[in-house]
Structures are given as C-alpha cells and as structure tokens.
CSV table of C-alpha atoms in Angstrom, one decimal:
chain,number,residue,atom,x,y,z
A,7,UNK,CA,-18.1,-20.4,11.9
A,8,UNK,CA,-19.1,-22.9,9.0
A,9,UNK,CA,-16.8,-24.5,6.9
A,10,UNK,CA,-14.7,-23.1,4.5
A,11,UNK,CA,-13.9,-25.3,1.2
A,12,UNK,CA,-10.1,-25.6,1.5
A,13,UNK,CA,-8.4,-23.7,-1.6
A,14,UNK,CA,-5.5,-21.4,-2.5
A,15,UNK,CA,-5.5,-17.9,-1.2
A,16,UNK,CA,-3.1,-15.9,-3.0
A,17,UNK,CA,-1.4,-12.9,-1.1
A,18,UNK,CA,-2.8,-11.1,-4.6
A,19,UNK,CA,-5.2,-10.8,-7.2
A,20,UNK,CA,-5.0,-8.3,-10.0
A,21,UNK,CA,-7.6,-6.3,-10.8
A,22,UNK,CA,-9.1,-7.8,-14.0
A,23,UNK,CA,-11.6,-5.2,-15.9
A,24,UNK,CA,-14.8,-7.0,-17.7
A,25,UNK,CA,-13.6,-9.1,-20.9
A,26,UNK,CA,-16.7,-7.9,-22.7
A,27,UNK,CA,-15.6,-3.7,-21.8
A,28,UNK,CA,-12.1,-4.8,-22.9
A,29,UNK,CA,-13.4,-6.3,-26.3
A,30,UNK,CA,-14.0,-3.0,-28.0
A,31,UNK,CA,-10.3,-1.4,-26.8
A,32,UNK,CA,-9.0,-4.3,-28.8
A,33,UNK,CA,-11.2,-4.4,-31.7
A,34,UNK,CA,-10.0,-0.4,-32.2
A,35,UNK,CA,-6.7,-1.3,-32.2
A,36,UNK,CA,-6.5,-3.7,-34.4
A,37,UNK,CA,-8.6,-1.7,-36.9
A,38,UNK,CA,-6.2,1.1,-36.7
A,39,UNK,CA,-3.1,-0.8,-37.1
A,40,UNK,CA,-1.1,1.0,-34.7
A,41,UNK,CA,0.0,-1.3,-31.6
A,42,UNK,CA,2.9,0.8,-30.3
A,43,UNK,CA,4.9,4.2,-30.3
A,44,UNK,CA,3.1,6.9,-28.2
A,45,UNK,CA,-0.5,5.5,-30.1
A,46,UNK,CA,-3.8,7.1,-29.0
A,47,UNK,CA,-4.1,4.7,-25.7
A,48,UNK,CA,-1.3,5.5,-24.9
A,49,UNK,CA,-1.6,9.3,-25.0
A,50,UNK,CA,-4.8,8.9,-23.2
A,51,UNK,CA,-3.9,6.6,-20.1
A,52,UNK,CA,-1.1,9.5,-20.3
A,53,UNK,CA,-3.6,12.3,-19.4
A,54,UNK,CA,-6.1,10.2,-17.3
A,55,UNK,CA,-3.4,9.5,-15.2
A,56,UNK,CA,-2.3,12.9,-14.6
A,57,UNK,CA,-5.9,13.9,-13.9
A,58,UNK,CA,-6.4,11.0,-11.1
A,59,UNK,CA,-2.8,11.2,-9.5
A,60,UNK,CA,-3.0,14.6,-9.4
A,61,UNK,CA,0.6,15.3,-11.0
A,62,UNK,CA,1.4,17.2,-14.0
A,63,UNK,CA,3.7,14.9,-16.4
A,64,UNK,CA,3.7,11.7,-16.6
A,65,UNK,CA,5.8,9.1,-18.6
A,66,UNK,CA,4.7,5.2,-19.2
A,67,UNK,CA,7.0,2.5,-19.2
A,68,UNK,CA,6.5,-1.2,-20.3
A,69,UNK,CA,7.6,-2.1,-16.7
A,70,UNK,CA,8.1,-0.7,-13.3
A,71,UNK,CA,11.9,-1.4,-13.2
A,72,UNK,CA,13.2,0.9,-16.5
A,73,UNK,CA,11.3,4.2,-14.9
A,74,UNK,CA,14.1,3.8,-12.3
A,75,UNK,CA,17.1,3.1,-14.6
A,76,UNK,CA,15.7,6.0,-16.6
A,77,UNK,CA,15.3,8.3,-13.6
A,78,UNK,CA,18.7,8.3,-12.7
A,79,UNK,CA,19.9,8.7,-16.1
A,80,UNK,CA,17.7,11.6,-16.8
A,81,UNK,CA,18.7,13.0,-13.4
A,82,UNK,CA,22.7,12.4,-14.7
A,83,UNK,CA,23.2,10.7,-11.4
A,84,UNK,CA,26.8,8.9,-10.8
A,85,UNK,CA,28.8,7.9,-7.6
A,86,UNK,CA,26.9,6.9,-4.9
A,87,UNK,CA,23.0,6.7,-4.8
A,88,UNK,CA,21.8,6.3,-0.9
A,89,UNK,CA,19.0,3.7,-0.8
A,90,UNK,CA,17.2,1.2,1.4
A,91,UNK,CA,17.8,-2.9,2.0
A,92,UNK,CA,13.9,-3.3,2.3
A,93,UNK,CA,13.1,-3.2,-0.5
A,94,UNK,CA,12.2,-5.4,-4.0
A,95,UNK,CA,15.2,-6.0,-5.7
A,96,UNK,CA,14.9,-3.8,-8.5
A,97,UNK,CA,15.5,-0.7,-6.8
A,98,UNK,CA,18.7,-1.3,-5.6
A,99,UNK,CA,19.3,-3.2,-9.5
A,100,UNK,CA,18.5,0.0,-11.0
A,101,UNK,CA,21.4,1.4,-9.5
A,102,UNK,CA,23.5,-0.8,-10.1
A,103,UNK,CA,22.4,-0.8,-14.0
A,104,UNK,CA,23.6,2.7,-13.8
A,105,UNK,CA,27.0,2.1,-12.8
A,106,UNK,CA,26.2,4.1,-9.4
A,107,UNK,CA,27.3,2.4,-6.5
A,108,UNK,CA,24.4,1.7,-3.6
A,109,UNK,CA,24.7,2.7,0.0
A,110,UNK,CA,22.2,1.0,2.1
A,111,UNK,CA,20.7,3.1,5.3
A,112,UNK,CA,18.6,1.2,7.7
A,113,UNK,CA,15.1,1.8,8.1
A,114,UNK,CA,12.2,3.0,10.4
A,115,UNK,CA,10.4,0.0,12.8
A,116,UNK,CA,7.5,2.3,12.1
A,117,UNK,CA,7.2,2.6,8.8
A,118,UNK,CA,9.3,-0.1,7.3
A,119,UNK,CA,11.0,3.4,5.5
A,120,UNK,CA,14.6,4.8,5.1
A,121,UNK,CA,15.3,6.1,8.1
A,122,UNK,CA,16.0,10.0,8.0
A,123,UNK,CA,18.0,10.1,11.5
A,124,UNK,CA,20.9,7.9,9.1
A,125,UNK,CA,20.5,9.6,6.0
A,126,UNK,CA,23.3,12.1,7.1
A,127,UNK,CA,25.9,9.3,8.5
A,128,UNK,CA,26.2,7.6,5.0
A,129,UNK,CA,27.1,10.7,2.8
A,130,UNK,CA,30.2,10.7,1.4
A,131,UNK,CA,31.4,13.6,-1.4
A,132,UNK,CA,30.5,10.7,-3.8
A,133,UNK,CA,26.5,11.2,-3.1
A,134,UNK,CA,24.7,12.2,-5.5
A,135,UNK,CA,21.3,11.3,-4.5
A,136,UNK,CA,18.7,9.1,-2.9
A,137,UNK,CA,16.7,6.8,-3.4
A,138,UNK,CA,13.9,6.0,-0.5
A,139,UNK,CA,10.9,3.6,-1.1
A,140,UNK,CA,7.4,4.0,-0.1
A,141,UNK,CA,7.4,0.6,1.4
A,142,UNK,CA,3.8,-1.3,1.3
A,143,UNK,CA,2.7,2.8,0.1
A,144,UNK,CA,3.3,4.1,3.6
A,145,UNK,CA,4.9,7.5,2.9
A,146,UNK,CA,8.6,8.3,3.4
A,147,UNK,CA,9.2,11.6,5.6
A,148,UNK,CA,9.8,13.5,2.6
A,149,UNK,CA,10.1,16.6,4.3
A,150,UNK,CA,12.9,15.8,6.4
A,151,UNK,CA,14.2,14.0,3.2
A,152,UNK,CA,14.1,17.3,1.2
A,153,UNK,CA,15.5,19.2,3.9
A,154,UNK,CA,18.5,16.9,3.8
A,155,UNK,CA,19.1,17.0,0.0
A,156,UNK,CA,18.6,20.5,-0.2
A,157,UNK,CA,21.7,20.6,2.9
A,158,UNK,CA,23.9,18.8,0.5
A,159,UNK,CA,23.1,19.1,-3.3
A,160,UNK,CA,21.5,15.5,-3.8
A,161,UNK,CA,18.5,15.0,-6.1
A,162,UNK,CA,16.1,12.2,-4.6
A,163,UNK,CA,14.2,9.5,-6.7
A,164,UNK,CA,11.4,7.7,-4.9
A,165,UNK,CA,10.6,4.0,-6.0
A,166,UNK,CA,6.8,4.7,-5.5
A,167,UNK,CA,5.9,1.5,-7.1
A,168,UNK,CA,3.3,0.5,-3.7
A,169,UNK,CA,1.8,3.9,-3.7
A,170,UNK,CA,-0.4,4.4,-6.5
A,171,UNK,CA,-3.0,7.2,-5.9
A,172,UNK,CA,-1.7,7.9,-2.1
A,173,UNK,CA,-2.2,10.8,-0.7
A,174,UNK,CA,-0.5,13.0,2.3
A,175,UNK,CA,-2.7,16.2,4.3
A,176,UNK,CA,-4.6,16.2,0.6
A,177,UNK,CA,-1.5,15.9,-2.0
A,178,UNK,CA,-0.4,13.0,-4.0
A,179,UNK,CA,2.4,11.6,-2.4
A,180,UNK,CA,4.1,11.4,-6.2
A,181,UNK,CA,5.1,15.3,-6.1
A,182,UNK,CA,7.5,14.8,-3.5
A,183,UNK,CA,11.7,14.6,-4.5
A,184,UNK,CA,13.0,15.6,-8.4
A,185,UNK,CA,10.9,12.1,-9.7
A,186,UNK,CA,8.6,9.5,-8.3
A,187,UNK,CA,8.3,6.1,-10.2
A,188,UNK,CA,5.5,4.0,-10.4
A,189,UNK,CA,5.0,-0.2,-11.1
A,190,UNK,CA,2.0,-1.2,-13.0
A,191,UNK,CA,2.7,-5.0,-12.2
A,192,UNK,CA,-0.4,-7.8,-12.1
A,193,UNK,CA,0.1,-7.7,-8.5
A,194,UNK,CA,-0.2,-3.6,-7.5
A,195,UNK,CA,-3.5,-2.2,-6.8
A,196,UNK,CA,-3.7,-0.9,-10.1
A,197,UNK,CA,-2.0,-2.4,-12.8
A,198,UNK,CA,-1.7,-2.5,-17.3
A,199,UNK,CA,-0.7,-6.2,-16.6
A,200,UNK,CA,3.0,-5.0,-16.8
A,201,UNK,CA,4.0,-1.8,-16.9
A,202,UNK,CA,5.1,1.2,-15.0
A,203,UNK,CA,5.5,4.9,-15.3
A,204,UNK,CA,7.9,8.3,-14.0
A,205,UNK,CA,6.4,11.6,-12.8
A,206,UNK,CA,8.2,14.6,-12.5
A,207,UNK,CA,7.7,18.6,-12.9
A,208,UNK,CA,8.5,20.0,-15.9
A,209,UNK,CA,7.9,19.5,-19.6
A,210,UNK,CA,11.5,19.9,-20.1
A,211,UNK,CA,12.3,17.0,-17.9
A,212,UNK,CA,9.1,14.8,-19.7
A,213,UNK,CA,10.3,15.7,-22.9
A,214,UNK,CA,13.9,14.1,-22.0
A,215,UNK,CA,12.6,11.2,-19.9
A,216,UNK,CA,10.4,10.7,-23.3
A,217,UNK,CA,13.7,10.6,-25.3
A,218,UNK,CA,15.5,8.0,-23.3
A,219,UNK,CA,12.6,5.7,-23.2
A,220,UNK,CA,12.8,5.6,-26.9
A,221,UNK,CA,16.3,4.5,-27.6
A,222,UNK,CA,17.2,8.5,-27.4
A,223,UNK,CA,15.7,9.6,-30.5
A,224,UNK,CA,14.8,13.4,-30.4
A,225,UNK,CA,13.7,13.2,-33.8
A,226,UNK,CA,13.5,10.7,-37.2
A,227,UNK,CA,17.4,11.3,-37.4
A,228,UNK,CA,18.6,12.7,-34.3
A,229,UNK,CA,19.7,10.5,-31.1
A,230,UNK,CA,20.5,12.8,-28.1
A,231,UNK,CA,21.4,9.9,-25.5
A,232,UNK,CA,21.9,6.1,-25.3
A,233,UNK,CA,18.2,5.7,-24.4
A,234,UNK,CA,16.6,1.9,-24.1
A,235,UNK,CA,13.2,1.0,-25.9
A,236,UNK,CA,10.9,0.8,-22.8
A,237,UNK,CA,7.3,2.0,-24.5
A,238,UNK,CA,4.1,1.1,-23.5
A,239,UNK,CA,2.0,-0.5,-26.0
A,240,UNK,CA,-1.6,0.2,-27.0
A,241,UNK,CA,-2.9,-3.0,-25.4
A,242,UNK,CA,-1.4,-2.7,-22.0
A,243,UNK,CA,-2.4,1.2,-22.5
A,244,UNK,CA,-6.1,0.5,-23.2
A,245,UNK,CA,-6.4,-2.1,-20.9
A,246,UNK,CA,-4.8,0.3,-17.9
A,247,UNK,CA,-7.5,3.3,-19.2
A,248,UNK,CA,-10.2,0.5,-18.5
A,249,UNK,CA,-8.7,-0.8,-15.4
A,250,UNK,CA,-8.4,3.2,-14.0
A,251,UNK,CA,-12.7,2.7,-14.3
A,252,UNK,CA,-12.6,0.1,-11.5
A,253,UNK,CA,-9.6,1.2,-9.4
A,254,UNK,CA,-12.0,3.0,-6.8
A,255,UNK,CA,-13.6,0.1,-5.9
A,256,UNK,CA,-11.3,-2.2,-5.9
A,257,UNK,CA,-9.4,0.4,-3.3
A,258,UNK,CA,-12.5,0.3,-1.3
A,259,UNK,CA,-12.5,-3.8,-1.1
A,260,UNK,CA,-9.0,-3.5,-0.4
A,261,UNK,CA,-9.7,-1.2,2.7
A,262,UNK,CA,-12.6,-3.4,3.8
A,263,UNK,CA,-10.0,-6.7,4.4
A,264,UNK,CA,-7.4,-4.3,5.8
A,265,UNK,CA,-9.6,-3.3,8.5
A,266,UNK,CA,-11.0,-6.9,9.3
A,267,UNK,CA,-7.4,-7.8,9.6
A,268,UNK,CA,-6.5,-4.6,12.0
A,269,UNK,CA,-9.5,-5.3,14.3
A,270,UNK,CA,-8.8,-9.0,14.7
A,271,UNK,CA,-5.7,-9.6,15.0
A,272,UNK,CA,-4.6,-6.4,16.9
A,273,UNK,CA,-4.7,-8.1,20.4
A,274,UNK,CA,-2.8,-11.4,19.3
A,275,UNK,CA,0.4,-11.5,21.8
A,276,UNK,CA,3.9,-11.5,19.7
A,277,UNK,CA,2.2,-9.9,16.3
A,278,UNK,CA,3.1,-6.5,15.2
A,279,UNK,CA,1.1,-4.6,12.4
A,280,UNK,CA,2.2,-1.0,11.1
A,281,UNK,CA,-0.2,1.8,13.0
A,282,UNK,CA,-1.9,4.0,10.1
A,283,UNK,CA,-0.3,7.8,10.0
A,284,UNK,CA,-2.4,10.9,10.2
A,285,UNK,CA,-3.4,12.3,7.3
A,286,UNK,CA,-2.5,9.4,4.5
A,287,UNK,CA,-4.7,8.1,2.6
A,288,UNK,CA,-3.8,4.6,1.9
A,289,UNK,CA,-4.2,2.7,-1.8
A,290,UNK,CA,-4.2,-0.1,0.8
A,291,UNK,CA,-1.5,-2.4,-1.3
A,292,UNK,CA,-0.1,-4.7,1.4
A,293,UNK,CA,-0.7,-5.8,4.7
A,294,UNK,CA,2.1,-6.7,6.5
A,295,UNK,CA,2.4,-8.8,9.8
A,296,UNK,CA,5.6,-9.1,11.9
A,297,UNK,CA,6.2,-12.2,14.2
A,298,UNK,CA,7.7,-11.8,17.5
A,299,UNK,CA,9.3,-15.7,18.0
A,300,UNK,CA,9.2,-15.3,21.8
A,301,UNK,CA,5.6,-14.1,22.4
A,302,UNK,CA,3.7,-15.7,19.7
A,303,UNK,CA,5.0,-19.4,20.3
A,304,UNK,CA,6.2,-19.5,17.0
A,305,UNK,CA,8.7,-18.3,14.3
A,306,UNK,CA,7.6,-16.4,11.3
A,307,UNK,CA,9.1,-19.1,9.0
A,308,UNK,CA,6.7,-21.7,11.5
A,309,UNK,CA,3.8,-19.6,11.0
A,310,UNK,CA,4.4,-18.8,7.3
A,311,UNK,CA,4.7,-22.7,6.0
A,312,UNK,CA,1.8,-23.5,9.0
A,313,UNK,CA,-0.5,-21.1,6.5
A,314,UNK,CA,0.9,-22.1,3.7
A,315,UNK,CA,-0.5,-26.2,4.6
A,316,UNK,CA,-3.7,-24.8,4.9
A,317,UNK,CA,-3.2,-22.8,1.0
A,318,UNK,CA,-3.1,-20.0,2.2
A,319,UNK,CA,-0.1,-18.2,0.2
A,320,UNK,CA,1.3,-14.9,1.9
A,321,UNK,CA,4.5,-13.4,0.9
A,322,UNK,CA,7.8,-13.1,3.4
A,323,UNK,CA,8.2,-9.7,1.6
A,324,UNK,CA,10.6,-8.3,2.1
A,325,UNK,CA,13.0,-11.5,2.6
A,326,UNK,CA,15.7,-12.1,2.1
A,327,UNK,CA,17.1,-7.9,2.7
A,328,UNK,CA,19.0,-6.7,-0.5
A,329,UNK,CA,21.4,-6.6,1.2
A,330,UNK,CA,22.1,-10.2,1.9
A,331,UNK,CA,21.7,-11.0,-1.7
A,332,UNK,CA,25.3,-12.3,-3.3
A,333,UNK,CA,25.2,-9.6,-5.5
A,334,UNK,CA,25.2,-6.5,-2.5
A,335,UNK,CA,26.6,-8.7,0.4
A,336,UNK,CA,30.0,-7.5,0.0
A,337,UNK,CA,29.0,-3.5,-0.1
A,338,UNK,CA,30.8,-2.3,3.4
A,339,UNK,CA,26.9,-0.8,3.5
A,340,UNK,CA,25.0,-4.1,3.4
A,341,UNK,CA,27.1,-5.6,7.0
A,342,UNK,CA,23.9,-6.4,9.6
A,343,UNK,CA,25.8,-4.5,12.3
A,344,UNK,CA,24.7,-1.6,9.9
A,345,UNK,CA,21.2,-2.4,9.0
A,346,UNK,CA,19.4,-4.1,12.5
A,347,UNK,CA,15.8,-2.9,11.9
A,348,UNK,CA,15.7,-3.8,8.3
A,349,UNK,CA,17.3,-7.5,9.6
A,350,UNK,CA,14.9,-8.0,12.4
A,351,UNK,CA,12.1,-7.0,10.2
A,352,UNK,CA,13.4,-9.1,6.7
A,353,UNK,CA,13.4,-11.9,9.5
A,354,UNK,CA,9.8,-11.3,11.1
A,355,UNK,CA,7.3,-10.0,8.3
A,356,UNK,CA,4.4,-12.2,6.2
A,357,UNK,CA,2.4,-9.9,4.1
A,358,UNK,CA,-1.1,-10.9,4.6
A,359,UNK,CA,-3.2,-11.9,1.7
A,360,UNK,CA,-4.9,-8.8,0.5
A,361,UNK,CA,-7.1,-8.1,-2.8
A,362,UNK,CA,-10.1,-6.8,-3.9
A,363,UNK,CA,-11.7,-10.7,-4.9
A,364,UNK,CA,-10.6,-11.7,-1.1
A,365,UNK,CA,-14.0,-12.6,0.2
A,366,UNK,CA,-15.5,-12.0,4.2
A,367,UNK,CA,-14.8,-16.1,4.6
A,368,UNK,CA,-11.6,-16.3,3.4
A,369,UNK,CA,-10.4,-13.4,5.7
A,370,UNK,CA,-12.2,-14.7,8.8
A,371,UNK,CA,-10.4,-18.5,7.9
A,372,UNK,CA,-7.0,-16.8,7.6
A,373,UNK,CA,-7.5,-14.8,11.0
A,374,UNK,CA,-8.7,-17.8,12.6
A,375,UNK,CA,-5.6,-20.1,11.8
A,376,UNK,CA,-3.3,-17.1,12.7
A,377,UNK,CA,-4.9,-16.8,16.3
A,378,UNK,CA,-5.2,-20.9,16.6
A,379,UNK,CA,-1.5,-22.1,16.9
C-alpha cells in the first residue's frame, strides 16, 4: 500500500452543504428581517422533514437535549423514568431536569440497547415511563417494549438522536413509543449545526409540545405551562433544508466505509463488531469496535491511545457508563453488579472513525494499524 501523509482523522465530520447554495438562504433572511419565531425556514424544514422521515408532526428544537426535557414534560411524566447507562449523558440529564428519578436497566451485548428481558425487574408503582435509546441507530425491540408498557400503564420516550431516517421491515423507526426525539448536532449524519427536534402523533400533542418550547405561550397573552425558549432559528432552519439535499449521499458514503470496515476487520481475533439486523435500514451513524484484552493482545484503552499516536481520533463512546458519573453513582440502579453488559461494553468499545469526507486511504491506513499490533 503507498504511503499515507500522516494527519488527523476525526471519528466525524459534519456534513457541510456548498457555501455558494447556502449564500442565497442567508441573503433571504436577512432581507426579510425575520431570524426567529416559527419564520418560513423554519416552517419548511418542518414539512420537509415530515415528508423524508415519514412521520406526521414534527417539532424543532435549538438542540437535541430540550426535545427530551420537553417530552417528558408534555407527557406529564414524574416518579421514576426507566432508562439505559449507555448512553450520552443527556438522556439520563433530561430526567433528572425533570425532577424524575432514573432507573438504569442493563443492556443487550447485541445491540448495545435496553434490554427488554429487565425491563419488568426494575418497575416499581413509581414508573411512569421509559426511556430506551437507539444506540449507534440500531433499533430498540420496540415491540416487546410496547407490549410491556401497555402491561403496566407507562408511556415510552425514545432518545432517537443516532437514528435519523432509519427504518424497520419499511417504517421509520420514529413512529414507535408516545414520542421519538431527534439530535441535529455537527456530529449526526444529518445535522442544522445544532439543533434537534420531537415527533409524535397527534396535532393535539404538536400543538402543546409547540407551547412548551416557547416559554408556554398559547397565545400574545396567555401562558398555559412553564415552557423554556428552545426555537429553532431561521439560519440553522435554512441551512438543515439545504443539508436534507445532500443527506442521501452522504448516507451512501457513510455505508461505503461501514462495509470496508465489516469486511476487514471481521476475522481480527479479540474484536467484536455489532452483526446488522434483518430488515433495518441503517443511517449508518457509528461504527463501533469492542476489544477483547485477552485475545487481541491488547486493551481497548492500549489500542485507543496506540491510534490515537498515529492521529487517528476515535471515540470510547460510550465511556465512562452514566452510571459511573458522580452525579448517578449513588442511584441503588447505577451499582455494576446491576449493569454487567453495559460495564464490560463502557470498558471495551472505540467507535471507528466514520463520515461521509473519510476517503478509501484513510480507511485502509486505519484498518491496517488495527490489524498490525
């Protein structure tokens, strides 16, 4: 293989629509004079949206993390939320903003996901809901989820923020539970530079989630709720209606790397890499890599800072678990003896670089250093 010029990979790139398309969204703007407050971008990412999801109603945010605070206040949830350790810390913070205690269920070694078979165990009469994440935008068994909600009364939120434009047996993955948040981040597949959005099912439930996000105001004079200001502005708006034009190809790149990785590293002694499941079809956000000390010759942590020499920047994502954050640490829930898989995996996992800008070269350099310890 010929040489590679040593530089930076990051684990990310965002996707980064032509200045010269984005020119004339700004140039509109300005003329118009209105930069915020439900303005036409923002009404139109709004309906392009729901026509490439596939979903019905759909509410933006200025950032991924206020959907979920607003989701469980527009869902009047209280007591105890049951969520996952492996996660990004905002889901679990969002609870916690709420005044809602979190209850942390281990997860699937398959998926990475909340783990259904210990959904049941950790119900209390103080349950209200759950909260599962589609981790890396591998979908959660949301039909044994639902069948277990339905069992006891509890409404379930998914943190969806990895599984932008996923689909399951031909349906977006975002109709599943009572609401499905989304992240818009610089680092998701698709992003408005920050942002994030809520999707649920009725235009009752829109018009409140709508409410909330604007400080509660149902009117000029009326406040129904204690809402937070957590609008998209037109900027963000126009440049995520640009950024939807390019999405499909950057999900193809994304793809492309994916399976360069799968093939070549697949046979490497003491690596584990999530097997796709039948009938998903992937946005491709992540690609995670779990390292098995005893077989591989070295530990993750080894590997990870071995990679990192060459600058070649993955992520330990998810690491440290929630759970051993100071903040959760002392939740009965967040003990190890309760949470093993998520542990072992917190312990184990380097997410891959993976973007759309990652080029053949790059890949084959990363691959090679993996397999040459």
């Amino acid at each position: 293989m010929k040489d590679i010029p040593s530089k930076k990979v990051t684990v990310t790139s965002p996707l980064l629509p032509p200045l010269e398309e984005f020119i004339p969204y700004l140039e509109q703007i300005w003329q118009s004079k209105w930069i915020t407050n439900n303005g036409r971008f923002h009404r139109e990412l709004e309906e392009a949206l729901c026509d490439y999801l596939g979903v019905k109603y759909i509410s933006l945010f200025t950032n991924g993390t206020l959907p979920l605070i607003t989701a469980l206040q527009a869902l009047r949830i209280q007591g105890e939320v049951i969520t996952t350790p492996y996660s990004f810390v905002a889901t679990t913070h969002s609870i916690w903003w709420n005044g809602i205690r979190p209850v942390f269920v281990d997860v699937d070694p398959r998926t990475g996901n909340l783990d259904p078979d210990r959904i049941e165990a950790a119900i209390t009469p103080q349950t209200t809901a759950i909260m599962p994440v589609h981790v890396y935008g591998t979908p959660c068994e949301v039909e044994r989820i639902e069948a277990i909600a339905r069992k006891y009364g509890l409404k379930v939120i998914y943190d969806a923020a990895h599984a932008f434009a996923v689909k399951q047996n031909g349906r977006s993955i975002l109709e599943a539970g009572d609401i499905s948040t989304l992240s818009f981040h610089a680092t998701k597949t698709y992003n408005t530079i920050e942002g994030g959005a809520l999707i649920c099912h009725s235009e009752e439930m829109k018009k409140r989630i709508d409410y909330l996000k604007n400080f509660g105001f149902a009117g000029e004079t009326e406040v129904i709720a204690p809402g937070i200001n957590s609008k998209m502005d037109e900027v963000r708006a126009a440049y995520g209606l640009l950024a939807l034009k390019h999405v499909d190809r950057a999900i193809a790149a994304r793809r492309a790397v994916t399976e360069h990785y799968r093939e070549a590293l697949s046979g490497v002694p003491g690596l584990r890499m999530f097997e796709p499941l039948e009938g998903v079809e992937y946005n491709y956000s992540y690609f995670p890599i779990f390292v098995d000390q005893e077989c591989y010759g070295e530990s993750r942590d080894e590997l990870y800072f071995r990679l990192k020499e060459e600058g070649i920047l993955g992520r330990r994502y998810f690491y440290p678990l929630i759970s051993e954050f100071d903040t959760y640490k002392g939740l009965p829930s967040a003990s190890p003896e309760n949470l093993p898989v998520a542990t072992r995996m917190a312990r184990q996992v380097i997410c891959l670089p993976l973007h759309h800008e990652l080029e053949k070269e790059e890949v084959e350099r990363i691959i090679e250093i993996i397999k040459n310890r």
